[in-house]
Structure formats: structure tokens, C-alpha cells
Amino acid sequence: MREIHRKIKLQVRFVICLFALLAVSSAGARAQQAPGTSASSGQQTTPASKTPTTFALKIISDGILCPRDNSNCEEQSIWWKRFTILVSDGHTLYLRRIPFPSPARSKQQFDAAIKNAENILRHNIESNSNGDPVGERALGVFPKTKDSKGFSGPPDYKLFCFWGSDYWEIDGEHLEDVIALEQKLKQEGMGTVWHLRPAKVSPMPD
């Protein structure tokens, strides 16, 4: 009889030890798992990406480089194009293109723009696919023209470049907008400005 009681006590102790061991193992597994994450890596969340900047074409205007009343001007046949572009953040950009008759004249316009800048943020050489220099590109800060009261407002940021005989300018009050449009045109080509979706302009109130 004593032998039976002894065996029962041993069995009870074994069961108690087994449950205690399982509890310790479970607590250790929970401690190894990082707070706020699940055991499966596929359930981890990724940060949301920044919404890309988009552009819409508002107005295309053009004009002759020389004043019409100057009959002696040598550049009467040179026409410029100006694109007014709305940015998705609500700002406005102005892109201007002048197809000069020669790279030398385009370079002359580029050098004049550099002289008028208040500060040049970057300046680099443009090269073709063979690595040959074919133009230049610069980004500068330009002070606004003062009005009659002497107020000039915030400065403009202007990206200006020439590629062969073609001269381009991107002008805006916000540096991030100018750079965003520059990157888009670099990736898709300068001609993509013609294919920007038309901007929806609200009608003027009566």
C-alpha cells in the first residue's frame, strides 16, 4: 500500500515539473518576438512612399525674340515658346525654349543668364552619348525686379541650359518644383512638355 502511494506522488511531481517546463519555454518564445511585430515576416508593414509630383500644361505662348519695331534686328526670325505649367502642389512653373540658329548664339544666351544670377547653385557640362560636350546646364537664384514701391518679393530659381543650338529655361519660385520638372524632362525628353495633360482651370466668378 505504501508502495502505491509513493508511485502516485512521483507521478504527480513529474506532471507538475512538465507543466512548469512548458510554461518557461512558452515565455521564452514570446520574449524573442519583437514588440509590435508578428511572427511572420510577410505581415510586416512598409512605409508609404512619397506621392510623385505631377505637372499639367496651362498655356502655350510664343513671340519673336526681337521687338517688332526694330527693323534692324538680326534675330527677327527667331521665335520663342513659353509653357505655363501647373504643379500638383499648386505652384506654377514657366518653361521657355529658344531655337537659336547656332550653338554659339545659344552659348551667348547661356553666359548672359549666368551673369544675371545672384547665386549659381550648380553648373555642369552637357555631353552626348559619345561623351562629347554639346552644351551646358546651370541652376541659379535670380532676384525679382523691384516694383514702384521697392518691393522685390521672394527670389526665383531658374534652371537654364543649352544643347547645341537649343536654349531652355525653367523658372519658378520653389526650388523643389524646378528640380522635379528637370528630372521628368531628363527621363522622358524635352518634347514631353507638349504631351502634358491640360490643366483644369476654374472659371472666373461673375
Coordinates of C-alpha atoms in Angstrom, one line a residue:
M1 CA 0.0 0.0 0.0
R2 CA 2.8 2.4 0.9
E3 CA 4.5 1.5 -2.4
I4 CA 1.3 2.5 -4.4
H5 CA 1.2 5.9 -2.6
R6 CA 4.8 6.5 -3.3
K7 CA 4.4 5.8 -7.0
I8 CA 1.3 8.2 -7.1
K9 CA 3.4 11.0 -5.5
L10 CA 6.2 10.5 -8.0
Q11 CA 3.7 10.7 -10.9
V12 CA 2.2 13.9 -9.6
R13 CA 5.6 15.6 -9.2
F14 CA 6.5 14.6 -12.8
V15 CA 3.3 16.1 -14.2
I16 CA 3.9 19.4 -12.2
C17 CA 7.5 19.6 -13.4
L18 CA 6.4 19.0 -17.0
F19 CA 3.8 21.9 -16.9
A20 CA 6.4 24.2 -15.3
L21 CA 8.9 23.4 -18.1
L22 CA 6.3 24.1 -20.8
A23 CA 5.4 27.4 -19.2
V24 CA 9.0 28.6 -19.2
S25 CA 9.5 27.6 -22.8
S26 CA 6.4 29.5 -23.9
A27 CA 7.5 32.6 -22.1
G28 CA 10.9 32.5 -23.7
A29 CA 9.4 32.3 -27.2
R30 CA 7.3 35.3 -26.6
A31 CA 10.3 37.3 -25.3
Q32 CA 12.2 36.6 -28.5
Q33 CA 9.4 38.1 -30.7
A34 CA 9.8 41.9 -31.1
P35 CA 7.0 44.0 -29.7
G36 CA 4.5 45.2 -32.3
T37 CA 5.5 42.6 -35.0
S38 CA 4.1 39.3 -35.9
A39 CA 6.0 36.0 -36.2
S40 CA 5.5 36.0 -39.9
S41 CA 7.8 38.5 -41.9
G42 CA 5.2 38.7 -44.6
Q43 CA 2.8 40.6 -42.3
Q44 CA 5.3 43.4 -41.6
T45 CA 4.1 46.8 -42.8
T46 CA 6.2 49.0 -45.1
P47 CA 6.3 52.8 -45.0
A48 CA 4.2 54.6 -47.5
S49 CA 6.1 56.1 -50.5
K50 CA 6.0 59.9 -51.2
T51 CA 3.4 60.9 -53.8
P52 CA 5.2 61.8 -57.0
T53 CA 5.0 65.4 -58.4
T54 CA 2.8 65.8 -61.5
F55 CA 2.5 68.6 -64.0
A56 CA -0.3 70.0 -66.2
L57 CA 0.0 72.3 -69.1
K58 CA -2.0 75.6 -68.7
I59 CA -0.9 77.9 -71.5
I60 CA 1.5 77.9 -74.5
S61 CA 2.5 81.3 -75.8
D62 CA 5.1 82.4 -78.3
G63 CA 6.8 85.5 -79.6
I64 CA 9.6 86.9 -81.7
L65 CA 13.0 87.4 -80.0
C66 CA 13.4 91.0 -81.3
P67 CA 10.9 93.8 -80.9
R68 CA 8.7 94.2 -83.9
D69 CA 9.5 97.9 -84.2
N70 CA 13.2 97.1 -84.6
S71 CA 13.7 96.6 -88.3
N72 CA 17.5 96.4 -88.0
C73 CA 17.4 93.5 -85.5
E74 CA 19.4 90.5 -86.7
E75 CA 17.1 88.0 -84.9
Q76 CA 13.7 88.8 -86.4
S77 CA 13.2 85.2 -87.5
I78 CA 13.9 83.6 -84.0
W79 CA 10.7 82.7 -82.2
W80 CA 10.5 81.6 -78.6
K81 CA 7.9 79.3 -76.9
R82 CA 6.7 79.7 -73.3
F83 CA 4.9 77.0 -71.4
T84 CA 3.0 77.9 -68.3
I85 CA 2.8 74.7 -66.2
L86 CA 0.8 74.0 -63.0
V87 CA 2.5 71.7 -60.4
S88 CA 0.4 69.2 -58.4
D89 CA 1.4 71.2 -55.2
G90 CA -0.4 74.3 -56.6
H91 CA 2.6 76.2 -57.7
T92 CA 3.4 77.5 -61.2
L93 CA 6.4 77.0 -63.4
Y94 CA 7.4 78.7 -66.6
L95 CA 9.4 76.8 -69.3
R96 CA 10.9 78.8 -72.2
R97 CA 12.5 77.5 -75.3
I98 CA 14.5 79.5 -77.9
P99 CA 15.8 77.6 -81.0
F100 CA 18.8 79.7 -81.9
P101 CA 20.4 79.3 -85.4
S102 CA 23.7 78.2 -83.9
P103 CA 25.3 76.7 -80.8
A104 CA 27.5 79.9 -80.5
R105 CA 24.4 82.1 -80.1
S106 CA 22.8 79.6 -77.7
K107 CA 26.0 79.7 -75.6
Q108 CA 25.9 83.5 -75.7
Q109 CA 22.4 83.4 -74.1
F110 CA 23.5 80.9 -71.5
D111 CA 26.5 83.1 -70.5
A112 CA 24.2 86.2 -70.2
A113 CA 21.9 84.2 -67.8
I114 CA 24.8 83.2 -65.6
K115 CA 25.9 86.9 -65.3
N116 CA 22.4 87.9 -64.2
A117 CA 22.2 85.3 -61.5
E118 CA 22.5 86.3 -57.9
N119 CA 24.0 82.9 -57.0
I120 CA 24.8 79.8 -59.0
L121 CA 23.9 76.5 -57.2
R122 CA 25.4 74.2 -59.8
H123 CA 26.9 74.3 -63.2
N124 CA 27.9 71.4 -65.4
I125 CA 28.7 70.4 -69.0
E126 CA 26.1 68.5 -71.1
S127 CA 27.5 65.6 -73.1
N128 CA 26.1 63.4 -75.8
S129 CA 26.0 59.6 -75.8
N130 CA 29.7 59.5 -77.1
G131 CA 30.8 61.7 -74.2
D132 CA 31.4 64.8 -76.4
P133 CA 30.4 68.2 -74.8
V134 CA 27.4 69.7 -76.6
G135 CA 26.2 72.2 -74.1
E136 CA 25.9 73.4 -70.5
R137 CA 23.4 73.4 -67.7
A138 CA 23.2 75.6 -64.6
L139 CA 20.8 76.2 -61.7
G140 CA 20.8 79.7 -60.2
V141 CA 19.0 82.1 -57.9
F142 CA 17.6 85.3 -59.5
P143 CA 16.3 88.4 -57.7
K144 CA 12.9 89.6 -58.8
T145 CA 12.6 93.0 -60.4
K146 CA 11.5 95.6 -57.8
D147 CA 8.2 97.3 -58.2
S148 CA 7.5 101.0 -57.8
K149 CA 7.4 100.7 -54.0
G150 CA 10.8 99.0 -53.9
F151 CA 9.4 95.5 -53.0
S152 CA 11.0 92.7 -54.9
G153 CA 9.3 89.6 -53.4
P154 CA 10.9 86.2 -53.0
P155 CA 13.7 85.2 -55.5
D156 CA 13.2 83.0 -58.5
Y157 CA 15.0 79.7 -59.1
K158 CA 16.0 79.2 -62.7
L159 CA 17.4 76.2 -64.5
F160 CA 18.9 77.2 -67.8
C161 CA 20.7 75.1 -70.3
F162 CA 21.6 74.8 -74.0
W163 CA 22.0 71.7 -76.1
G164 CA 23.6 72.6 -79.4
S165 CA 21.5 75.5 -80.7
D166 CA 18.5 74.9 -78.5
Y167 CA 18.3 77.0 -75.3
W168 CA 15.9 76.2 -72.4
E169 CA 14.9 77.8 -69.1
I170 CA 12.7 76.6 -66.3
D171 CA 11.6 79.4 -63.9
G172 CA 9.8 79.1 -60.6
E173 CA 9.6 80.4 -57.0
H174 CA 10.2 77.0 -55.4
L175 CA 13.4 75.1 -55.9
E176 CA 11.8 71.6 -55.4
D177 CA 9.4 72.3 -58.3
V178 CA 12.1 73.3 -60.7
I179 CA 14.2 70.2 -59.9
A180 CA 11.2 67.9 -60.2
L181 CA 10.4 69.1 -63.7
E182 CA 14.1 68.9 -64.6
Q183 CA 14.2 65.3 -63.6
K184 CA 11.0 64.5 -65.6
L185 CA 12.4 66.1 -68.7
K186 CA 15.7 64.3 -68.3
Q187 CA 13.9 60.9 -68.1
E188 CA 11.3 61.5 -70.8
G189 CA 12.9 64.0 -73.1
M190 CA 12.3 67.7 -73.5
G191 CA 9.5 67.0 -76.0
T192 CA 7.3 65.5 -73.3
V193 CA 6.2 69.0 -72.3
W194 CA 4.0 69.1 -75.4
H195 CA 2.2 66.0 -74.1
L196 CA 1.4 67.1 -70.5
R197 CA -2.3 66.8 -69.7
P198 CA -4.2 70.0 -69.9
A199 CA -4.8 71.8 -66.6
K200 CA -8.3 72.3 -65.3
V201 CA -8.6 76.0 -64.7
S202 CA -11.6 77.2 -62.7
P203 CA -13.7 79.8 -64.4
M204 CA -13.6 83.4 -63.1
P205 CA -16.5 84.4 -60.9
D206 CA -19.0 86.8 -62.4

